[in-house]
Short mmCIF file of C-alpha atoms in Angstrom, two decimals:
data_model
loop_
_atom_site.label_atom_id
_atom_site.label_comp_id
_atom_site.label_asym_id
_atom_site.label_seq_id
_atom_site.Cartn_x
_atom_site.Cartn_y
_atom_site.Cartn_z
CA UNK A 1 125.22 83.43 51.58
CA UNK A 2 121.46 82.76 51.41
CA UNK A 3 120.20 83.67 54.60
CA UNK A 4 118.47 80.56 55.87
CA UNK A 5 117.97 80.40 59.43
CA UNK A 6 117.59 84.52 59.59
CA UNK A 7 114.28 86.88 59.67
CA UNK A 8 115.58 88.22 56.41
CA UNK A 9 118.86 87.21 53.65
CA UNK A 10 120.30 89.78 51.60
CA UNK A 11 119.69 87.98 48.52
CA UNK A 12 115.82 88.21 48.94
CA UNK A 13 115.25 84.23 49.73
CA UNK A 14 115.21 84.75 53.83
CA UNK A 15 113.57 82.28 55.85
CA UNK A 16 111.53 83.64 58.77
CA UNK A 17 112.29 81.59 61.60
CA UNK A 18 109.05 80.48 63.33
CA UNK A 19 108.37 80.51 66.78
CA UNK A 20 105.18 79.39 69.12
CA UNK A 21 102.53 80.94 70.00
CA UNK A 22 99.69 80.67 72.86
CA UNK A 23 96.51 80.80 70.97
CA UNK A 24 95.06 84.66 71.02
CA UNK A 25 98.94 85.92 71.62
CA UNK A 26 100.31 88.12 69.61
CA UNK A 27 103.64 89.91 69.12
CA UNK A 28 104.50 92.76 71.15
CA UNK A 29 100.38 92.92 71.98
CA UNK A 30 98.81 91.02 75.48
CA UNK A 31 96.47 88.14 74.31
CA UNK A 32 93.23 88.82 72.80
CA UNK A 33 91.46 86.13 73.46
CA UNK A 34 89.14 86.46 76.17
CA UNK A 35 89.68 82.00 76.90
CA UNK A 36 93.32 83.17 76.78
CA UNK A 37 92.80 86.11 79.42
CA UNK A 38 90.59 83.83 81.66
CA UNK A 39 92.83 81.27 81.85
CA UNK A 40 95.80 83.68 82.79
CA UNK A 41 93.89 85.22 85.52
CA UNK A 42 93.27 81.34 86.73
CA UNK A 43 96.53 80.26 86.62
CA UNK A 44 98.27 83.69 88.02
CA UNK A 45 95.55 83.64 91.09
CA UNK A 46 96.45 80.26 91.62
CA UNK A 47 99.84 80.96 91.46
CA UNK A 48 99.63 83.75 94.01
CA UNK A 49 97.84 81.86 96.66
CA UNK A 50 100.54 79.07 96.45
CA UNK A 51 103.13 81.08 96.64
CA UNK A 52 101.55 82.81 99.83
CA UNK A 53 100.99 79.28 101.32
CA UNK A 54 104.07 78.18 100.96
CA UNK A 55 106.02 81.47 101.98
CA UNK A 56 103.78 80.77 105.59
CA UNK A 57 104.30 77.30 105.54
CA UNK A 58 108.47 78.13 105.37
CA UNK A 59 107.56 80.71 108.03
CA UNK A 60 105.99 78.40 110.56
CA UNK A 61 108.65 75.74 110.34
CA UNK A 62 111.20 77.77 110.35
CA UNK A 63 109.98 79.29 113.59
CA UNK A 64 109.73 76.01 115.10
CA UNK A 65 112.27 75.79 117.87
CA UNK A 66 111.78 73.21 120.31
CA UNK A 67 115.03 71.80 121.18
CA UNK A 68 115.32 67.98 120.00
CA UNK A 69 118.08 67.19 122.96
CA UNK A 70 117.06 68.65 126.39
CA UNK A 71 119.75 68.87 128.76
CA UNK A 72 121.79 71.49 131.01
CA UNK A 73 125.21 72.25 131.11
CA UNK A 74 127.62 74.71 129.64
CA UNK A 75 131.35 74.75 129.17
CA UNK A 76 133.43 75.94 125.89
CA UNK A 77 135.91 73.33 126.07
CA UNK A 78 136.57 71.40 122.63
CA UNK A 79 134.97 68.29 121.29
CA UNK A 80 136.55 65.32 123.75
CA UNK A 81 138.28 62.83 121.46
CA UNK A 82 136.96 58.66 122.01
CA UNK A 83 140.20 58.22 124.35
CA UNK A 84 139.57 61.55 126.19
CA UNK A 85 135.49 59.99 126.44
CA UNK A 86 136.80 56.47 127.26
CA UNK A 87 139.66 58.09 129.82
CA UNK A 88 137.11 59.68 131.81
CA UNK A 89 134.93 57.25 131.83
CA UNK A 90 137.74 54.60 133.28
CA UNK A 91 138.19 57.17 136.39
CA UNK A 92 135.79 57.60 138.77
CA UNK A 93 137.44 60.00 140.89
CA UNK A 94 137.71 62.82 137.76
CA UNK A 95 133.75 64.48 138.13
CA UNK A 96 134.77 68.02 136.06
CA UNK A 97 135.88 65.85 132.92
CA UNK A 98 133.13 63.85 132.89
CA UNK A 99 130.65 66.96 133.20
CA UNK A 100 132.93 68.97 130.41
CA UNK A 101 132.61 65.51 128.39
CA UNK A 102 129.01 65.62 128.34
CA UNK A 103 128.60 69.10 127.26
CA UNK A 104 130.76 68.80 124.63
CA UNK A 105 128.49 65.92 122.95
CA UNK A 106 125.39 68.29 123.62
CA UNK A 107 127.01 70.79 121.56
CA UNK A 108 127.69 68.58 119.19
CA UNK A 109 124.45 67.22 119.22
CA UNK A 110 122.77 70.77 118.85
CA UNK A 111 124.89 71.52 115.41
CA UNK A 112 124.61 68.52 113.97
CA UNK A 113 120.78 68.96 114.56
CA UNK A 114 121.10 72.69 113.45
CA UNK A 115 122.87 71.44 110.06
CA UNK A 116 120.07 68.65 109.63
CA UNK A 117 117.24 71.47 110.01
CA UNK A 118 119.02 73.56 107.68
CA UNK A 119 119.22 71.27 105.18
CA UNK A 120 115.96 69.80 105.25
CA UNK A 121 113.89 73.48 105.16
CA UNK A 122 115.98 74.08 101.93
CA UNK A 123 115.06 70.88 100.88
CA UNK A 124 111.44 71.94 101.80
CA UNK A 125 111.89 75.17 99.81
CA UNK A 126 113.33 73.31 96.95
CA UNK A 127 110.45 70.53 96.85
CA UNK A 128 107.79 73.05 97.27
CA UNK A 129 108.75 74.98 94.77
CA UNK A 130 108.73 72.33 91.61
CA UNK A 131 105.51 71.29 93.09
CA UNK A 132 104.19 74.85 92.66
CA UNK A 133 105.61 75.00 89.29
CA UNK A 134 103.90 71.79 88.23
CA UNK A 135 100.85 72.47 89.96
CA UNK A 136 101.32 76.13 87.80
CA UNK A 137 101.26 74.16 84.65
CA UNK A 138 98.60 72.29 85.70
CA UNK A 139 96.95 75.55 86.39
CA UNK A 140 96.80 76.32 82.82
CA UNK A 141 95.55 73.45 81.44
CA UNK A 142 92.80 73.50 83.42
CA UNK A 143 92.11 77.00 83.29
CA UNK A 144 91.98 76.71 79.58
CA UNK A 145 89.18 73.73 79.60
CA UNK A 146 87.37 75.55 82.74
CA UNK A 147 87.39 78.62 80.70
CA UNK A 148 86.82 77.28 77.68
CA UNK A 149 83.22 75.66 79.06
CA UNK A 150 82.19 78.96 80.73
CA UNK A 151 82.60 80.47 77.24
CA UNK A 152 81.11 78.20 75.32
CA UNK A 153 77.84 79.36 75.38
CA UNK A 154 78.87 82.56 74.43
CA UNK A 155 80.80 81.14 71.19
CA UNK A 156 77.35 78.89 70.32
CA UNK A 157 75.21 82.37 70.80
CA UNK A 158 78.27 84.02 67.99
CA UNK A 159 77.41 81.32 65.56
CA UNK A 160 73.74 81.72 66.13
CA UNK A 161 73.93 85.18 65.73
CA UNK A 162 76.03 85.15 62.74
CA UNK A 163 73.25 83.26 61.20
CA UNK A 164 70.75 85.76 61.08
CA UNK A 165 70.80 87.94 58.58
CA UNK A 166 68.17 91.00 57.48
CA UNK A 167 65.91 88.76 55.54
CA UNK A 168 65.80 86.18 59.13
CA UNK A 169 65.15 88.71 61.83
CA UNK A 170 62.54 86.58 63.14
CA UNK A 171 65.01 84.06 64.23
CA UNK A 172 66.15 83.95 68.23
CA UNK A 173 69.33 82.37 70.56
CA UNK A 174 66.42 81.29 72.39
CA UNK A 175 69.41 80.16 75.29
CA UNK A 176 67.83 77.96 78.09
CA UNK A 177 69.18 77.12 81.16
CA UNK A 178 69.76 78.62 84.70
CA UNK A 179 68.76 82.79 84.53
CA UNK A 180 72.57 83.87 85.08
CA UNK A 181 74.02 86.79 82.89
CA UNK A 182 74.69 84.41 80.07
CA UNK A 183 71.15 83.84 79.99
CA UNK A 184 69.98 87.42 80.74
CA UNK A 185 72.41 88.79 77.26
CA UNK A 186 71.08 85.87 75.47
CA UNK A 187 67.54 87.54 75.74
CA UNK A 188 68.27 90.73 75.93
CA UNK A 189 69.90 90.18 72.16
CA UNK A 190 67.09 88.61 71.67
CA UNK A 191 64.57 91.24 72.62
CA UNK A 192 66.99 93.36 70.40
CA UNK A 193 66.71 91.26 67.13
CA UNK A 194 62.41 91.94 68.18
CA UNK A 195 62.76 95.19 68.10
CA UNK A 196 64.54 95.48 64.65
CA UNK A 197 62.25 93.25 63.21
CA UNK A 198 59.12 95.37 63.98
CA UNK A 199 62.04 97.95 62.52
CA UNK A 200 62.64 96.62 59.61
CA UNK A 201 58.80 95.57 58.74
CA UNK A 202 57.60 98.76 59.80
CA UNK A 203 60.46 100.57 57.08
CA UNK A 204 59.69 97.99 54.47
CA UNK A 205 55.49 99.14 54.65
CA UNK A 206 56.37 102.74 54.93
CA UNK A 207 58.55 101.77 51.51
CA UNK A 208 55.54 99.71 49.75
CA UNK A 209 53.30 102.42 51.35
CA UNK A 210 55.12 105.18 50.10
CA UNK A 211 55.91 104.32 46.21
CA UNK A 212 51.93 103.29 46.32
CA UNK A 213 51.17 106.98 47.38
CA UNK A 214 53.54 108.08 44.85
CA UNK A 215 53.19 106.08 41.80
CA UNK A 216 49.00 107.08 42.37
CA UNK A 217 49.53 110.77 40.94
CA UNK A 218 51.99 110.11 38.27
CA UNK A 219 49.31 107.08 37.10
CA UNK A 220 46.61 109.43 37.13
CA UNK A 221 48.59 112.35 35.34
CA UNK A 222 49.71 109.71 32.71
CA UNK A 223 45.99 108.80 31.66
CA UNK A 224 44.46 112.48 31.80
CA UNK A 225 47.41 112.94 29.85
CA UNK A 226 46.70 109.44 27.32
CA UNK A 227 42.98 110.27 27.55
CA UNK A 228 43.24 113.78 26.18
CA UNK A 229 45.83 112.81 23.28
CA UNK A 230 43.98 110.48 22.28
CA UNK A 231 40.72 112.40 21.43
CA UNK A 232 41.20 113.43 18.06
CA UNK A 233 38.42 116.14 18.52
CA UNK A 234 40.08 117.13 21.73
CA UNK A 235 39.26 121.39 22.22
CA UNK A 236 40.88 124.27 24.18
CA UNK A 237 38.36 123.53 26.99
CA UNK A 238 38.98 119.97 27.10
CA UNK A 239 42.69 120.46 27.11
CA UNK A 240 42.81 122.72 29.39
CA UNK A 241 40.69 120.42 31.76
CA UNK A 242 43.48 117.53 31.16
CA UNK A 243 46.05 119.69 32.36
CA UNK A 244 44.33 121.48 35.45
CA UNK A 245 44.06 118.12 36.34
CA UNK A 246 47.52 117.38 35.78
CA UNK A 247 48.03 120.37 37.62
CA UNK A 248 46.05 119.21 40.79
CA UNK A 249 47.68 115.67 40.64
CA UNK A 250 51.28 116.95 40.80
CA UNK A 251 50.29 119.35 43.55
CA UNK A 252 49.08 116.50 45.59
CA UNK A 253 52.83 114.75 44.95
CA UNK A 254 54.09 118.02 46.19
CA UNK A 255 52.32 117.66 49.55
CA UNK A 256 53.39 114.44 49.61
CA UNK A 257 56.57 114.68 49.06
CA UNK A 258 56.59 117.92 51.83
CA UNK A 259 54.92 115.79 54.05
CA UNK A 260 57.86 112.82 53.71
CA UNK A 261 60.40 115.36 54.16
CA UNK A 262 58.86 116.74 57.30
CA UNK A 263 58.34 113.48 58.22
CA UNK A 264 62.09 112.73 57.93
CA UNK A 265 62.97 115.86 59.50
CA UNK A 266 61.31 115.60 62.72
CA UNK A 267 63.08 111.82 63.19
CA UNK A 268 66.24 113.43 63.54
CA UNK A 269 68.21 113.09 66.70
CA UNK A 270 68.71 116.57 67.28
CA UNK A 271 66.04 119.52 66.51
CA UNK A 272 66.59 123.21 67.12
CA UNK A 273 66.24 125.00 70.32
CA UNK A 274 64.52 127.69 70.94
CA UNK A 275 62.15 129.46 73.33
CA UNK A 276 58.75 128.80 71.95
CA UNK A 277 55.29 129.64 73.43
CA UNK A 278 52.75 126.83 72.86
CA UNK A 279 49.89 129.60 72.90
CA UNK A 280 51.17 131.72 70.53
CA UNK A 281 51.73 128.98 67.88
CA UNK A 282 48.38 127.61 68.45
CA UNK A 283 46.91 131.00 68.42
CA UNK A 284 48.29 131.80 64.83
CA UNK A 285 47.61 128.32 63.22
CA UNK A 286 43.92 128.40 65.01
CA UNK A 287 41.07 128.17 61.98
CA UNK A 288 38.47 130.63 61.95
CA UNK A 289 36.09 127.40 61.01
CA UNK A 290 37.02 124.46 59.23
CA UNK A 291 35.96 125.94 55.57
CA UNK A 292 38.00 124.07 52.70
CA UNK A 293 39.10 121.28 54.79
CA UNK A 294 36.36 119.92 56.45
CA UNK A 295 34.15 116.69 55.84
CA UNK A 296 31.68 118.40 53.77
CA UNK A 297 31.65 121.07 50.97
CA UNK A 298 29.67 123.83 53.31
CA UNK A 299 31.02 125.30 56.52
CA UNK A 300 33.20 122.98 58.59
CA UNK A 301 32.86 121.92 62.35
CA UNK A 302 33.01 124.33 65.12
CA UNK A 303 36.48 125.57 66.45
CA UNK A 304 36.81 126.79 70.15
CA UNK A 305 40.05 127.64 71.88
CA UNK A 306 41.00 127.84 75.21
CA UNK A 307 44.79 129.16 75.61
CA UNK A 308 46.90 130.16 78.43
CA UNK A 309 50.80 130.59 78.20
CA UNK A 310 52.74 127.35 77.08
CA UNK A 311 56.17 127.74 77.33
CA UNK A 312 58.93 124.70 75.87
CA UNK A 313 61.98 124.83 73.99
CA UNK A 314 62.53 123.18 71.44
CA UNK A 315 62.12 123.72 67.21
CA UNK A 316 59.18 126.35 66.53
CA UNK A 317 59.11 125.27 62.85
CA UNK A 318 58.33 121.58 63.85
CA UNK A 319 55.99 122.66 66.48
CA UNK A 320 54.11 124.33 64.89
CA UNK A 321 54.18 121.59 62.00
CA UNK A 322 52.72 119.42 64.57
CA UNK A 323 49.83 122.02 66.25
CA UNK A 324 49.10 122.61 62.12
CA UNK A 325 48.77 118.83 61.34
CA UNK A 326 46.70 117.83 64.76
CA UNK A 327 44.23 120.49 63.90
CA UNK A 328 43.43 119.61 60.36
CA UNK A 329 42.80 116.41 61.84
CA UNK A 330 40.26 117.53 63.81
CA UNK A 331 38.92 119.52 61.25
CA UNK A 332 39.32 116.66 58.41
CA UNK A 333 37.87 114.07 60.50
CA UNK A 334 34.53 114.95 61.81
CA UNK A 335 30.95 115.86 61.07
CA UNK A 336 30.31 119.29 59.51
CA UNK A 337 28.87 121.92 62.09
CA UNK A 338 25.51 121.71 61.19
CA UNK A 339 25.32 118.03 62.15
CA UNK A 340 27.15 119.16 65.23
CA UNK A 341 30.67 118.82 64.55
CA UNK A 342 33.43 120.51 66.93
CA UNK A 343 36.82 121.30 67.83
CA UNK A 344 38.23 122.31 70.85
CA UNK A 345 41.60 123.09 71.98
CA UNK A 346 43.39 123.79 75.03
CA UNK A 347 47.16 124.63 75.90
CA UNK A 348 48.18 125.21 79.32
CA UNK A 349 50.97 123.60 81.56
CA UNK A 350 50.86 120.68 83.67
CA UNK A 351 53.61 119.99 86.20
CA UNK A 352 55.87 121.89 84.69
CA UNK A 353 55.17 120.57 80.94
CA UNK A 354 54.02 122.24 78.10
CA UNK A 355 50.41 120.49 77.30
CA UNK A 356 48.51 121.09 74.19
CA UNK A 357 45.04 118.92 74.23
CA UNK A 358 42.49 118.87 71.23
CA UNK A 359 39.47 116.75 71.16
CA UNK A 360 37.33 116.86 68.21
CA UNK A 361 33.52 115.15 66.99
CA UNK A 362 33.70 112.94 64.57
CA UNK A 363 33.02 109.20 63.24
CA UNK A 364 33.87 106.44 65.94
CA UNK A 365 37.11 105.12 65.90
CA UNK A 366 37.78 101.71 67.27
CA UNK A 367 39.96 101.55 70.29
CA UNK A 368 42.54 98.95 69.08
CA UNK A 369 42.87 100.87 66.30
CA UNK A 370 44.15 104.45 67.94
CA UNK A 371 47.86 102.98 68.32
CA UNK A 372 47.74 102.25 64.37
CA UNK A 373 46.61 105.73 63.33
CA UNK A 374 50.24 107.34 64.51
CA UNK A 375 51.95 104.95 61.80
CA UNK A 376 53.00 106.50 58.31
CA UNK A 377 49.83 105.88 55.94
CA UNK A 378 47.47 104.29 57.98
CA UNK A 379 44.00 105.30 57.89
CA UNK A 380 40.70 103.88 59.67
CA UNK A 381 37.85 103.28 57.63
CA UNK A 382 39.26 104.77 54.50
CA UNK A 383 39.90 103.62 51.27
CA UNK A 384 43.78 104.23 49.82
CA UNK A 385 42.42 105.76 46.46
CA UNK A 386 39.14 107.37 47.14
CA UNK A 387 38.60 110.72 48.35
CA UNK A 388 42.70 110.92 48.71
CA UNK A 389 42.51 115.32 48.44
CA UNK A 390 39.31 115.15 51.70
CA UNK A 391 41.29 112.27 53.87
CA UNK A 392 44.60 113.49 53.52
CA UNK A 393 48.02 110.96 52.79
CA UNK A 394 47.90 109.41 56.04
CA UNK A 395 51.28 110.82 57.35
CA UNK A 396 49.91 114.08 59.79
CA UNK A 397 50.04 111.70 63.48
CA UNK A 398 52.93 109.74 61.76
CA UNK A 399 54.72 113.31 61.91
CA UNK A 400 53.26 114.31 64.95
CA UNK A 401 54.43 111.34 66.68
CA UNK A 402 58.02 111.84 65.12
CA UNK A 403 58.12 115.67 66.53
CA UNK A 404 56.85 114.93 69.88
CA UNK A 405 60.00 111.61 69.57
CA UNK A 406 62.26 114.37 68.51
CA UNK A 407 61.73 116.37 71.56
CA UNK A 408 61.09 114.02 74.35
CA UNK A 409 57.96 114.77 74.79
CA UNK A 410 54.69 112.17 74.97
CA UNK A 411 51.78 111.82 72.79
CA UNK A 412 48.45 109.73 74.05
CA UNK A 413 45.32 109.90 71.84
CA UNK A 414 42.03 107.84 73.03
CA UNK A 415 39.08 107.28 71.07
CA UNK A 416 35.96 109.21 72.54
CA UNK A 417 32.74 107.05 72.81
CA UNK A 418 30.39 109.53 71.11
CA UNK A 419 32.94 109.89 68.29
CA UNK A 420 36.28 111.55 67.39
CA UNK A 421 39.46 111.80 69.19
CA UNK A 422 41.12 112.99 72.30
CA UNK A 423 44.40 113.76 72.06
CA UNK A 424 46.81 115.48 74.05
CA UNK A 425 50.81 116.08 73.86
CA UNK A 426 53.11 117.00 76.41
CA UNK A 427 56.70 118.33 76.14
CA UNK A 428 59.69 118.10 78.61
CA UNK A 429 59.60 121.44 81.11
CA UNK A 430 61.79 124.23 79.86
CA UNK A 431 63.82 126.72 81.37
CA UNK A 432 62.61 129.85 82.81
CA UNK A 433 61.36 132.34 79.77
CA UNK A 434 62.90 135.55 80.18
CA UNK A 435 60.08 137.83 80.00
CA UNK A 436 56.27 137.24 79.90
CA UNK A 437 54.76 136.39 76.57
CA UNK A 438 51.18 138.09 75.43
CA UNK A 439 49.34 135.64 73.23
CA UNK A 440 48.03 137.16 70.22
CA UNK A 441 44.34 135.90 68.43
CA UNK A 442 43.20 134.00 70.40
CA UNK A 443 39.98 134.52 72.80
CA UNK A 444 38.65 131.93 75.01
CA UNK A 445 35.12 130.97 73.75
CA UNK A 446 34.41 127.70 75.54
CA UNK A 447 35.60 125.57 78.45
CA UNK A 448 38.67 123.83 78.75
CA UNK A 449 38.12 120.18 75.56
CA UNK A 450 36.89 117.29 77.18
CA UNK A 451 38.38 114.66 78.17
CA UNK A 452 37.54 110.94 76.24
CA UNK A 453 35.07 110.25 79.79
CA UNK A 454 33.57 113.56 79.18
CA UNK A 455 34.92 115.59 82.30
CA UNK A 456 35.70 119.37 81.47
CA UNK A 457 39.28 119.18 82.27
CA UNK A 458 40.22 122.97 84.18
CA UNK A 459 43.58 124.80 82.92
CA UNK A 460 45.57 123.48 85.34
CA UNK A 461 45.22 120.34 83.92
CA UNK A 462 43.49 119.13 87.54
#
């Protein structure tokens, strides 16, 4: 035998037998498509409320049970017989068999009436019923093209969004009509495909930005190195120049490459916990003046502190990463201290929140431009190339921002009028520390910082 007409023959040449299915149905599994599923739900609510109607319809005419013949008279004689009817009729004189003949046509009346009800409230049932089964069919038909329009906006949004790919971000549903849900997840994908644009642009500069910052030191390292070979009266001195340079160009990569990591670091979803006191770290990453770093080769600007206890929780190695970076930017970006250049710092709390605030002299930086100055190598009023070892790589509020992201905490910087920055950070409130902390090295010289409208803001932050 060959096995046609079975799921599988013994001799390997079975025919699978096929059979129909509703679109979105599969074997053994409910149906997956969501038109499918609407158009159930349709057709078994409709079925449901038909049913229910009819069941009281039955009810109510079944209940019915005014009498069709009205009469009075009882007796439980038999049916009379025509001659017994016509008999009694013929004599006048016989009043009981006319009386039991009259009662006996009422009952017959009554069942022949019964029967008749009987069989037309099963003929009732019976009719009702194929007319709820077509009406079921029905049901589904146009439950599938009802359900079918309600979703078709949703299939035209699946081809649009299909269509955009990385390189198209800047493409949209853009779904008019009324503002019903369809409308309000058409934008809201849409406000999603904004933000992963800005995403995606700001990752692609950070790339560009970051193989510029790296490609600078090995390009400088390669012609010191060139330069050097190629003098053929090239001495000890001279070589040994080449490579200190060398030297200083692959310790700025270093930094750089640090910096990136930390960077990368403190954009991870999770940091470590621990109790930290804001004071303490600011206390032992507080410069004694801004010597080495500062705008100028001479002293740099002046550095007063102001620091009560801080407590947060949260990752003391990024923390303090981020007090480090915010205070050589102080230092790195301002006037030296005999022109009048200053830092000041103050950590307290503020409604419960950890606060560190540092304001610092400096040049003046343009107020639409504070928002740029926390993204990864962006720099106001600085060239790229020049003067890279004074200004820095561009990445310290880039990493500041990413630590403060890290912990839930806020950054806000504002641009002072005279010059410089204000900036202050604030961290989510902690538990309760269990024992007090004593902040080391650090004495309070001046008032609290000011604040960007040059109000001496008190420790409590009032």
């Amino acid at each position: 035998m060959s096995g046609t007409g079975r799921a599988g023959g013994t001799g390997g040449t079975g025919v699978v037998r096929g059979r129909f299915a509703f679109p979105g149905a599969r074997r053994g599994r409910r149906p997956q498509s969501v038109r499918w599923r609407l158009t159930l739900l349709y057709s078994g609510l409709f079925a449901v409320t038909g049913a229910v109607l009819l069941a009281l319809t039955y009810a109510l005419v079944a209940d019915d049970q005014s009498p069709a013949v009205s009469g009075s008279g009882s007796g439980s004689g038999e049916r009379p017989t025509p001659g017994e009817a016509e008999a009694g009729t013929g004599d006048k004189g016989s009043g009981p068999v006319v009386k039991q003949g009259a009662a006996a046509v009422e009952r017959y009346v009554r069942e022949r009436l019964a029967v008749q009800r009987n069989d037309q409230l099963h003929q009732l049932l019976i009719e009702s019923g194929i007319a709820l089964g077509v009406m079921v069919i029905a049901s589904l038909i146009l439950g599938w093209l009802v359900a079918g329009r309600v979703l078709a906006p949703l299939r035209d949004m699946a081809v649009a969004a299909r269509r955009i790919s990385a390189d198209d971000l800047h493409r949209r549903l853009a779904v008019s009509g009324p503002d019903d849900e369809l409308k309000v997840l058409a934008d809201t994908f849409d406000d999603l495909l904004a933000r992963l644009e800005g995403a995606f642009e700001a990752q692609r500069r950070f790339v560009a930005n970051a193989s510029h910052e790296l490609r600078t030191p090995l390009t400088l390292q390669q012609a010191v190195v060139d330069v050097a070979l190629a003098d053929p009266r090239a001495d000890a001195a001279s070589l040994r120049a080449a490579c200190l340079r060398v030297r200083a160009a692959g310790q700025e990569q270093e930094r750089l490459i640090e910096a990136l990591l930390t960077l990368a670091r403190g954009q991870r979803a999770e940091p470590e916990r621990e109790s930290v006191d804001l004071a303490v770290l600011t206390a032992e990453l507080l410069p004694e003046d801004g010597s080495g770093i500062g705008p100028g080769p001479g002293p740099g600007p002046r550095v007063d502190a102001e620091l009560t206890s801080a407590p947060l929780v949260g990752d003391p190695h990024l923390v303090g990463r981020l007090v480090s970076n915010l205070l050589e930017n102080a230092v790195r970006h301002n006037v030296p201290q005999g022109a009048g250049g200053w830092v000041t710092v103050w950590t307290g709390v503020v409604d419960g929140r950890a606060s560190l605030r540092i304001a610092n002299s400096g040049p003046v930086v343009p107020a639409d431009q504070v928002g740029a100055l926390f993204e990864p190598f962006r720099r106001v009023g600085v060239e790229r190339v020049r003067g890279r070892s004074r200004e820095g790589a561009g990445l310290g509020l880039s990493i500041v921002a990413a630590i403060v992201g890290a912990h839930g905490g806020v950054v806000e910087a504002r641009a002072r009028g005279e010059g410089g920055l204000w900036v202050e950070v604030v961290f989510p409130p902690p538990p309760p520390l269990s024992g007090p902390v004593h902040v080391s090295g650090a004495s309070p010289r001046t008032p609290a910082p000011q604040t960007p409208e040059g109000l001496t803001a008190s420790p409590s932050g009032v």
